[in-house]
C-alpha atoms as a PDB file:
ATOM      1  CA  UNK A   1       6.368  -4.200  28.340  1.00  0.00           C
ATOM      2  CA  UNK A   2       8.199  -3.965  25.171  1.00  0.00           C
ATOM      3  CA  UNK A   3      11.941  -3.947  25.096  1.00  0.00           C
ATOM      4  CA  UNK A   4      13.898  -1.664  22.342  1.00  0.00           C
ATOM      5  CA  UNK A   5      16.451  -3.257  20.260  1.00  0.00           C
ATOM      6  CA  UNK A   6      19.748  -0.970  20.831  1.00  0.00           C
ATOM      7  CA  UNK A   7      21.280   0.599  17.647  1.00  0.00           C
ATOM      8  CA  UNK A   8      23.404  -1.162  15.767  1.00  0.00           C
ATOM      9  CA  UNK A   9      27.394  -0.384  16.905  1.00  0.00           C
ATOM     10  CA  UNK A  10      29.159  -0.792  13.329  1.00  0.00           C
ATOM     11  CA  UNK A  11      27.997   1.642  11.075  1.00  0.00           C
ATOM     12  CA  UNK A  12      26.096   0.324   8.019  1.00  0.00           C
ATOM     13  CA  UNK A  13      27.616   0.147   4.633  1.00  0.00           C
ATOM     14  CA  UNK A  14      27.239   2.161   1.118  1.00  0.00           C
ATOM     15  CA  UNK A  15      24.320   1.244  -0.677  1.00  0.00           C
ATOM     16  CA  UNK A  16      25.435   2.548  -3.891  1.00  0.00           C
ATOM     17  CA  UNK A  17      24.952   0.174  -6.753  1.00  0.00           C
ATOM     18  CA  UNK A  18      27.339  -1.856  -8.561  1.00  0.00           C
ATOM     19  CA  UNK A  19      29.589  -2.313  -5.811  1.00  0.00           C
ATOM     20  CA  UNK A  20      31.007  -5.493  -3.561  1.00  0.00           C
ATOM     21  CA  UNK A  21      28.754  -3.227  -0.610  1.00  0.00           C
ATOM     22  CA  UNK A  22      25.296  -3.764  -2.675  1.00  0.00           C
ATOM     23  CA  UNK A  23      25.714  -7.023  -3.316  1.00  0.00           C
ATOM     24  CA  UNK A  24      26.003  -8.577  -0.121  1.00  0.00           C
ATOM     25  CA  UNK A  25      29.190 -10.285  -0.519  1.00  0.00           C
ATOM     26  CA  UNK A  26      32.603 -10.854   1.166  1.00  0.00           C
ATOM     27  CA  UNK A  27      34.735  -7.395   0.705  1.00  0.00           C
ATOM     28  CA  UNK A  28      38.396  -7.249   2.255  1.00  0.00           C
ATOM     29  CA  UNK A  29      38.361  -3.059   1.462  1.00  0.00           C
ATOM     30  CA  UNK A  30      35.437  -2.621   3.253  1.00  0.00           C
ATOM     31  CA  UNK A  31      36.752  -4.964   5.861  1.00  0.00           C
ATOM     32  CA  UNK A  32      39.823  -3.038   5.818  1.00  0.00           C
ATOM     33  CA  UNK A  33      38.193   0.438   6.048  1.00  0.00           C
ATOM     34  CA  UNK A  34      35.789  -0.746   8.951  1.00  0.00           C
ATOM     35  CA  UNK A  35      38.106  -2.758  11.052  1.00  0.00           C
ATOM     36  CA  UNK A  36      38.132  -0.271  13.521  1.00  0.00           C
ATOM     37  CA  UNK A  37      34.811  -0.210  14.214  1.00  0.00           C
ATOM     38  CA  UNK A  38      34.741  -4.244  15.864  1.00  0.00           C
ATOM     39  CA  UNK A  39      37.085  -2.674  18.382  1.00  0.00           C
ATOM     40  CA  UNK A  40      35.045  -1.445  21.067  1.00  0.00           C
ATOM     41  CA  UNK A  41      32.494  -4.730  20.510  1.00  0.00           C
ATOM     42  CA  UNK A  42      34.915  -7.518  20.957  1.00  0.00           C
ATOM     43  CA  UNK A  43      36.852  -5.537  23.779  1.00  0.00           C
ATOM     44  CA  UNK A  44      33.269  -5.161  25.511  1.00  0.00           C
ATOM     45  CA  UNK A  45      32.544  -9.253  24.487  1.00  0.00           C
ATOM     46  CA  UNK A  46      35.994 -10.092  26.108  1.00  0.00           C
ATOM     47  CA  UNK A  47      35.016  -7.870  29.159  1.00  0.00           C
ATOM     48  CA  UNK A  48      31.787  -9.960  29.603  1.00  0.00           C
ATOM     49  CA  UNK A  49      32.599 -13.651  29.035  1.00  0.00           C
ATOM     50  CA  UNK A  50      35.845 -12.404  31.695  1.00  0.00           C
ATOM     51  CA  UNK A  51      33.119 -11.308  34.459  1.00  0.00           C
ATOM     52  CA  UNK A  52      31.063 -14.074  33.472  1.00  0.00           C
ATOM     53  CA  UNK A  53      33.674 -16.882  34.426  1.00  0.00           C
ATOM     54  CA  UNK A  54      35.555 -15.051  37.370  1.00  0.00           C
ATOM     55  CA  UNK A  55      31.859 -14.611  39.368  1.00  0.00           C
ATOM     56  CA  UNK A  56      30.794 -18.064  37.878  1.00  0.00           C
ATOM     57  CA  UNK A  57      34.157 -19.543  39.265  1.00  0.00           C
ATOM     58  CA  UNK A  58      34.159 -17.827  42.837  1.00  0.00           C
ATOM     59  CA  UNK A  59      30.590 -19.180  43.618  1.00  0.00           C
ATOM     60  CA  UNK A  60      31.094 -22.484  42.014  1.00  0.00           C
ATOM     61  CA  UNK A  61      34.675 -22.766  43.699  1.00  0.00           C
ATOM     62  CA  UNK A  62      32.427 -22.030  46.864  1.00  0.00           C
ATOM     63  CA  UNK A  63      29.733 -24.105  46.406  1.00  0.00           C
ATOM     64  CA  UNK A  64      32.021 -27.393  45.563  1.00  0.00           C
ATOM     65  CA  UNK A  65      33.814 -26.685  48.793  1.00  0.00           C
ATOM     66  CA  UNK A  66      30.742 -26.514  50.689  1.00  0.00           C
ATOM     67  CA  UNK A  67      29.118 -29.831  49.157  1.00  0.00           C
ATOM     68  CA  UNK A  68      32.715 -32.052  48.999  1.00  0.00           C
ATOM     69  CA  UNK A  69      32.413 -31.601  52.687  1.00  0.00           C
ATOM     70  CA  UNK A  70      28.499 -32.463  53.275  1.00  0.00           C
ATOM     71  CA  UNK A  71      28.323 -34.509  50.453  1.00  0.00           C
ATOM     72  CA  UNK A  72      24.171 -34.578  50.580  1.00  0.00           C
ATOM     73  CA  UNK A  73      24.471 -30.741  49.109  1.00  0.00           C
ATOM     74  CA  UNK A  74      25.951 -32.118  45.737  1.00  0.00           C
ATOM     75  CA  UNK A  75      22.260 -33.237  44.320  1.00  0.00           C
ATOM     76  CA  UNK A  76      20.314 -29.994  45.207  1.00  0.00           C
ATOM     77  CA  UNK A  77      23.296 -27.847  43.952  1.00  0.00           C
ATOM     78  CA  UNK A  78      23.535 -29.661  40.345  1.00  0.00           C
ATOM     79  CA  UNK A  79      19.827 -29.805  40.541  1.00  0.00           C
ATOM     80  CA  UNK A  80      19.539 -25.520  40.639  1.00  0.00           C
ATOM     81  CA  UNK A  81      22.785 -24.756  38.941  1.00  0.00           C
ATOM     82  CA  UNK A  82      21.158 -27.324  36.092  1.00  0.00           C
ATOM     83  CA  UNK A  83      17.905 -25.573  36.198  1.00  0.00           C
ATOM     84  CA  UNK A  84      19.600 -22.583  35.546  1.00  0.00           C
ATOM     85  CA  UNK A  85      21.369 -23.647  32.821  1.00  0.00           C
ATOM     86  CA  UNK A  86      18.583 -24.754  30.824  1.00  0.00           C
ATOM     87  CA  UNK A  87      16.930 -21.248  30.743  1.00  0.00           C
ATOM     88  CA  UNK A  88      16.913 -19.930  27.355  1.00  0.00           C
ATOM     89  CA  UNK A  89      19.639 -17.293  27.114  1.00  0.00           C
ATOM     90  CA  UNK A  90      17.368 -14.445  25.397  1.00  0.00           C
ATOM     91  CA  UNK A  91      14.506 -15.273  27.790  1.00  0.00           C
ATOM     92  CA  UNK A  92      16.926 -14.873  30.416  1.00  0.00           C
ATOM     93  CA  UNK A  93      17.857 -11.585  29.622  1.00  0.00           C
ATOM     94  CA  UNK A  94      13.980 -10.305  29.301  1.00  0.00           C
ATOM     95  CA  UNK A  95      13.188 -11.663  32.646  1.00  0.00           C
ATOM     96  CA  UNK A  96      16.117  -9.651  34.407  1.00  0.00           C
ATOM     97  CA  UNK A  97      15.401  -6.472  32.282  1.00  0.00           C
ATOM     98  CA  UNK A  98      12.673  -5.502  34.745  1.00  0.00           C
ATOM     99  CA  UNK A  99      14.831  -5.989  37.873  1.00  0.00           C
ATOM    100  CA  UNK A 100      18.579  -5.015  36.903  1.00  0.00           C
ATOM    101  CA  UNK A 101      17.742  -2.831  33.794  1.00  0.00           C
ATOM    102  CA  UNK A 102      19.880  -2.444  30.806  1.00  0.00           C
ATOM    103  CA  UNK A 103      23.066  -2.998  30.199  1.00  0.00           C
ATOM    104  CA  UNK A 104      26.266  -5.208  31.650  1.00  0.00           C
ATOM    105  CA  UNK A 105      25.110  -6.213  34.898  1.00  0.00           C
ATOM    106  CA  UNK A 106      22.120  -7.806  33.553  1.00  0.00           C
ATOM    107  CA  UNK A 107      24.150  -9.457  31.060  1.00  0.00           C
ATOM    108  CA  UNK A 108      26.554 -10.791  33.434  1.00  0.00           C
ATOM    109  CA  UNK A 109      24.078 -12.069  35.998  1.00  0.00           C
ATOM    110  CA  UNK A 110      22.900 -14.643  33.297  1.00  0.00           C
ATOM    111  CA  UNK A 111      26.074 -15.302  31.522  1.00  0.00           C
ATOM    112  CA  UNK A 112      27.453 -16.260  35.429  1.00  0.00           C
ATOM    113  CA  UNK A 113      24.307 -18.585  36.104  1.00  0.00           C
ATOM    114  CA  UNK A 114      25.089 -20.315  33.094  1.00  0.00           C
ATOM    115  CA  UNK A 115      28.947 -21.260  34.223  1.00  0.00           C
ATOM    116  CA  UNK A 116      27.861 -22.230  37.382  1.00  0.00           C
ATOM    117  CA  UNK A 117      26.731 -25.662  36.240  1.00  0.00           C
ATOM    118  CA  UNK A 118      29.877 -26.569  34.124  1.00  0.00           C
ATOM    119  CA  UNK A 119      32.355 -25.236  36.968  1.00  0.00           C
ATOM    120  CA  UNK A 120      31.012 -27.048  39.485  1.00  0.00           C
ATOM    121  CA  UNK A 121      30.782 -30.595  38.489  1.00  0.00           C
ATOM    122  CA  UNK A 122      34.478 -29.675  37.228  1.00  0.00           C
ATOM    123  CA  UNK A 123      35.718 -29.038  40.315  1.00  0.00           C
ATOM    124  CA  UNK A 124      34.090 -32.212  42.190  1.00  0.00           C
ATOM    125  CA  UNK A 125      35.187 -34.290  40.032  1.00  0.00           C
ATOM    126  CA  UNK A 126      38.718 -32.959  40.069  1.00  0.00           C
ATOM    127  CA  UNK A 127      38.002 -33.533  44.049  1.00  0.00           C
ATOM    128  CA  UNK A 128      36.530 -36.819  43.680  1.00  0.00           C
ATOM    129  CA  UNK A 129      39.000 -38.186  41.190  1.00  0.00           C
ATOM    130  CA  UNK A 130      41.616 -37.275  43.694  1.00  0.00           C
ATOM    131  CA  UNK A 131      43.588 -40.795  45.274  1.00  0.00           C
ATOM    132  CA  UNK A 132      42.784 -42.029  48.396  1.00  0.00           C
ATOM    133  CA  UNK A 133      46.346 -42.835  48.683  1.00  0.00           C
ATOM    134  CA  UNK A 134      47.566 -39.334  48.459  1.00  0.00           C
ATOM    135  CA  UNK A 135      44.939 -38.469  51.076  1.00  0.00           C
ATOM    136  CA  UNK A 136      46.047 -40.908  53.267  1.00  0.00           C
ATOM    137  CA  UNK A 137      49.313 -40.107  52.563  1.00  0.00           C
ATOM    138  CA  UNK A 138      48.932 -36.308  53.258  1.00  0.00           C
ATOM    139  CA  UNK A 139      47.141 -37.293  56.882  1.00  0.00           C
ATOM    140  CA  UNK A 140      49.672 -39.373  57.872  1.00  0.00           C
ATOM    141  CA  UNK A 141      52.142 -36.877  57.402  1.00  0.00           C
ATOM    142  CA  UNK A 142      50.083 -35.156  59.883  1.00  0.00           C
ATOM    143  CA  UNK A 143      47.908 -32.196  58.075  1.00  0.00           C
ATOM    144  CA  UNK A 144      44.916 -31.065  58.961  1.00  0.00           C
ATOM    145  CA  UNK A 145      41.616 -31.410  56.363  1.00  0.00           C
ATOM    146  CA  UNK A 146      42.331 -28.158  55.599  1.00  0.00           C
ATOM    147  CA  UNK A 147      45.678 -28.525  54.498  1.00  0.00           C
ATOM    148  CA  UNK A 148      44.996 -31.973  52.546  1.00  0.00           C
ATOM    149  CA  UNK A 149      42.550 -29.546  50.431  1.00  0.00           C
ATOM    150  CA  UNK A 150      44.876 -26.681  49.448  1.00  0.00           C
ATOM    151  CA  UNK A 151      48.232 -28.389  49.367  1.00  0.00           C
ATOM    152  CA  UNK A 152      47.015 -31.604  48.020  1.00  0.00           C
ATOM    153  CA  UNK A 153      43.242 -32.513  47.015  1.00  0.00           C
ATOM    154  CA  UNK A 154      43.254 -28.877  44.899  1.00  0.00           C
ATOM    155  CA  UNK A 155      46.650 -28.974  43.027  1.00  0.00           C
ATOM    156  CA  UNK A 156      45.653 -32.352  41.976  1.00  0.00           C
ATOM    157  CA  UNK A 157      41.960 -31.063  41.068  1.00  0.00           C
ATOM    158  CA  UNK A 158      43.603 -28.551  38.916  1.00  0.00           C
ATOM    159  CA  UNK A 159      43.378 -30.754  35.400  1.00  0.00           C
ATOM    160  CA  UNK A 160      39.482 -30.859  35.659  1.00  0.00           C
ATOM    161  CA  UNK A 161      38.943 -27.449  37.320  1.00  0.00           C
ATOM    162  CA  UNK A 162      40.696 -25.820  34.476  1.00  0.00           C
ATOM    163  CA  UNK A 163      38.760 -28.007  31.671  1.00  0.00           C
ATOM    164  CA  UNK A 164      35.843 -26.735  33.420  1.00  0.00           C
ATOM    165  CA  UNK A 165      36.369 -22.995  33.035  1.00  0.00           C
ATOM    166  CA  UNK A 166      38.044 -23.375  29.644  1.00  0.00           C
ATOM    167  CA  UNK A 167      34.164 -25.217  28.290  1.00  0.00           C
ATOM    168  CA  UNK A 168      32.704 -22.303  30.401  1.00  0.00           C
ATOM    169  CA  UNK A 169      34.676 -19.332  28.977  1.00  0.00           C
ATOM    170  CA  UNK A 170      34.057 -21.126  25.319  1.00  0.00           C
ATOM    171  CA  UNK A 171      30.455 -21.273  25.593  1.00  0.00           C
ATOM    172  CA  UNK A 172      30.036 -17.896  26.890  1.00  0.00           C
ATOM    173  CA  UNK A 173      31.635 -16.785  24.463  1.00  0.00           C
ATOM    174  CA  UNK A 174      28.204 -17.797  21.873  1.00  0.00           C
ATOM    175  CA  UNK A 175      26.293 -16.759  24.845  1.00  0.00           C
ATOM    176  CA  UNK A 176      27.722 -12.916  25.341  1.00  0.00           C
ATOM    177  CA  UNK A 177      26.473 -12.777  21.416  1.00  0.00           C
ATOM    178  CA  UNK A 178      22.811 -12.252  23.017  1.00  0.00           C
ATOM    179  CA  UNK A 179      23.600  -9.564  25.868  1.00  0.00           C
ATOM    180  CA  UNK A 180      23.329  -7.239  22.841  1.00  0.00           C
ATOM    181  CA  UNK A 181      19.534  -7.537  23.332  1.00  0.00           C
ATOM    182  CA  UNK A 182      20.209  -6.958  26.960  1.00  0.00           C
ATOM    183  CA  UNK A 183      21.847  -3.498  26.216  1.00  0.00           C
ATOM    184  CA  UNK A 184      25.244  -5.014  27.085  1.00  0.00           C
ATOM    185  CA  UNK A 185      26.836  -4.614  23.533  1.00  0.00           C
ATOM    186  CA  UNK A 186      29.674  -6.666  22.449  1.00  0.00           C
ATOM    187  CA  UNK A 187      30.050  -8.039  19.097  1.00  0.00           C
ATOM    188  CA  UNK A 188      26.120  -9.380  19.093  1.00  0.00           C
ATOM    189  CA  UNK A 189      25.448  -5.719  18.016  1.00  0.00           C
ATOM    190  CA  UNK A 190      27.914  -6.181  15.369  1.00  0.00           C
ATOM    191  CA  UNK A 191      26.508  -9.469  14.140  1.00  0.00           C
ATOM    192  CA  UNK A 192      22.956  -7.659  14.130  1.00  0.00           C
ATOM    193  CA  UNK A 193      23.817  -4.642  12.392  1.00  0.00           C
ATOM    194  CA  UNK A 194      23.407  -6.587   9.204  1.00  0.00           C
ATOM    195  CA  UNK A 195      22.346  -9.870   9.105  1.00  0.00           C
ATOM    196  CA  UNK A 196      22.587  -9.951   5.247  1.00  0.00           C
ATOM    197  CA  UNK A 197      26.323  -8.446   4.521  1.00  0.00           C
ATOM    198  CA  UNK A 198      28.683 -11.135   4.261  1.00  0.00           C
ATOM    199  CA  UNK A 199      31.397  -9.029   5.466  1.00  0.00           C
ATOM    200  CA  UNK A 200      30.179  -7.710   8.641  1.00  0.00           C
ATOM    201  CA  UNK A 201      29.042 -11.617   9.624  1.00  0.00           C
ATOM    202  CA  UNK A 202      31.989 -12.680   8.316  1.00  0.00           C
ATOM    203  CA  UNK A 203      34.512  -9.900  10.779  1.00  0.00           C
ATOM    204  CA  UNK A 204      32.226 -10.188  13.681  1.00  0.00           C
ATOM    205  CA  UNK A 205      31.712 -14.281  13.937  1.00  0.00           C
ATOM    206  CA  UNK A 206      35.122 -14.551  13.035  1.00  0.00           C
ATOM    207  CA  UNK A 207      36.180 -12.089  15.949  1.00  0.00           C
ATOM    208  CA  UNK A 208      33.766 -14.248  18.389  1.00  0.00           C
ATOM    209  CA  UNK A 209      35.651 -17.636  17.207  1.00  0.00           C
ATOM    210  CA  UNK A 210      39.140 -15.718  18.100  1.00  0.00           C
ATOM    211  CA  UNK A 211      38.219 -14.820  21.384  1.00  0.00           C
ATOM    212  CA  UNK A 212      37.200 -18.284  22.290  1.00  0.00           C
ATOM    213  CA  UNK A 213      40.298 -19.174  20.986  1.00  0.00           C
ATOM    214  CA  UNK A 214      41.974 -17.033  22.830  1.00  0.00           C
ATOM    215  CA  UNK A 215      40.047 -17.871  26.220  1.00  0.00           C
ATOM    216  CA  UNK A 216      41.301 -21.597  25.582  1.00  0.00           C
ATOM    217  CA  UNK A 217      44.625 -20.819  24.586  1.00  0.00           C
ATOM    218  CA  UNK A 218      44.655 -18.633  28.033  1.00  0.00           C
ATOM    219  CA  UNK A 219      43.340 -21.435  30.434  1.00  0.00           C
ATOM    220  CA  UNK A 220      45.644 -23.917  28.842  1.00  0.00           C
ATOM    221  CA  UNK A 221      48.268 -21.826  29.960  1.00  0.00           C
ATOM    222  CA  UNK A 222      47.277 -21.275  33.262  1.00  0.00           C
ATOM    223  CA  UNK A 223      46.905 -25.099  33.742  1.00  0.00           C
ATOM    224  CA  UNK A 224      50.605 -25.124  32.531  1.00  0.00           C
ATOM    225  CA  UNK A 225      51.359 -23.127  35.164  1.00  0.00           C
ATOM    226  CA  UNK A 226      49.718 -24.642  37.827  1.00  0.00           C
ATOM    227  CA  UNK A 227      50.648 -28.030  37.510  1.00  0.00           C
ATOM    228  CA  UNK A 228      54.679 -27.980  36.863  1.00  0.00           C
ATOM    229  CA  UNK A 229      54.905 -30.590  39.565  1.00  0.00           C
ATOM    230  CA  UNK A 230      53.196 -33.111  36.504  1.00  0.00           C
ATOM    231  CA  UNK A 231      55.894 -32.468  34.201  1.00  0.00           C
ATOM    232  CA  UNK A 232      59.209 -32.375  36.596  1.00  0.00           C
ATOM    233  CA  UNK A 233      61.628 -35.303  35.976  1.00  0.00           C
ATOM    234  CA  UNK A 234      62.738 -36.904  39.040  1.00  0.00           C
ATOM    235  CA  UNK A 235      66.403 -36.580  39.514  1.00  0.00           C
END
């Protein structure tokens, strides 16, 4: 089976001679005049690194809730999520072309696979990093297990759980630069428009290093958020 290459999304420059365009180099007019067409690419990147951590999160989440209860789970769990992790991104791709066809689900199916291992150990060792004192604490006050996990072992989780997704969101942020071979777009087809034009490498890898920025800077926050309690001066 062969697999077409989708057409480029940014349209390719003027090839008339003698100007910054011909020679391959770094032009701000032409960055200026073509700006507009990264748009749609980074908005569809942003869309699929998003999916990509939300479904990696919610099975992780579930998965680390499962094994910090029977603890024998955590081996087999890292063991698949790791085997999954170390296929190949393109490869992955091609093998789920066949199945889920072209375009963003197949994309997302991989990119989520690849999360799972990072959000995982994340999240049991936020759990496992948790004090036995507050545990104990937390019981003898008289909750339940289920209570000492939402209103205590998880707030406290929330540091690693959040460095988890922010390394996740990061990394598929390179990743989603692939899905354009999976018909997913994003700024991958910008990148491979033209390999050779310093300009278009220049707009579209610096548009992939902003939205990992950007991811961070949005996690960071959300950790901010969640953990108040860490930063509250007792009266």
């Amino acid at each position: 089976m062969t697999f077409a290459i989708p057409l480029a999304q940014v349209q390719l420059r003027d090839r008339s001679q003698g100007t910054c365009e011909s020679r391959n180099g770094f032009c701000p007019d032409w960055i200026a005049d073509n700006w507009d067409s990264y748009v749609d690419p980074a908005v569809r990147h942003a869309l699929l690194v998003a999916l990509a951590v939300l479904f990696g999160f919610a099975i992780a989440f579930g998965l680390a809730l499962l094994a910090h209860r029977r603890r024998a789970l955590v081996a087999p769990i890292t063991a698949v999520t790791g085997v999954l992790y170390t296929i190949p991104s393109l490869a992955f791709f091609l093998v789920l072309l066949p199945v889920t066809g072209r375009g963003i689900t197949t994309a997302v199916i991989a990119l989520t696979a690849f999360t799972l291992l990072i959000i995982f150990r994340n999240i049991m060792l936020g759990l496992d990093n948790v004090p036995e004192e507050a545990r104990d604490a937390a019981a003898g006050m008289g909750m339940t297990d289920r209570q000492v996990l939402w209103k205590v072992e998880l707030p406290l989780a929330v540091p690693e759980i959040v460095a988890g997704l922010r390394v996740a969101a990061t990394t598929s942020v390179g990743l989603a630069a692939l899905a354009f071979f999976a018909g997913a777009g994003g700024l991958g087809g910008a990148i491979y428009a033209d390999l050779t034009f310093k300009s278009n490498i220049v707009v579209a890898g610096g548009l992939c290093l902003l939205l990992a920025a950007l991811f961070d800077a949005l996690f960071v926050g959300i950790e901010r958020l969640l953990t108040r309690w860490r930063r509250a001066v007792p009266a």
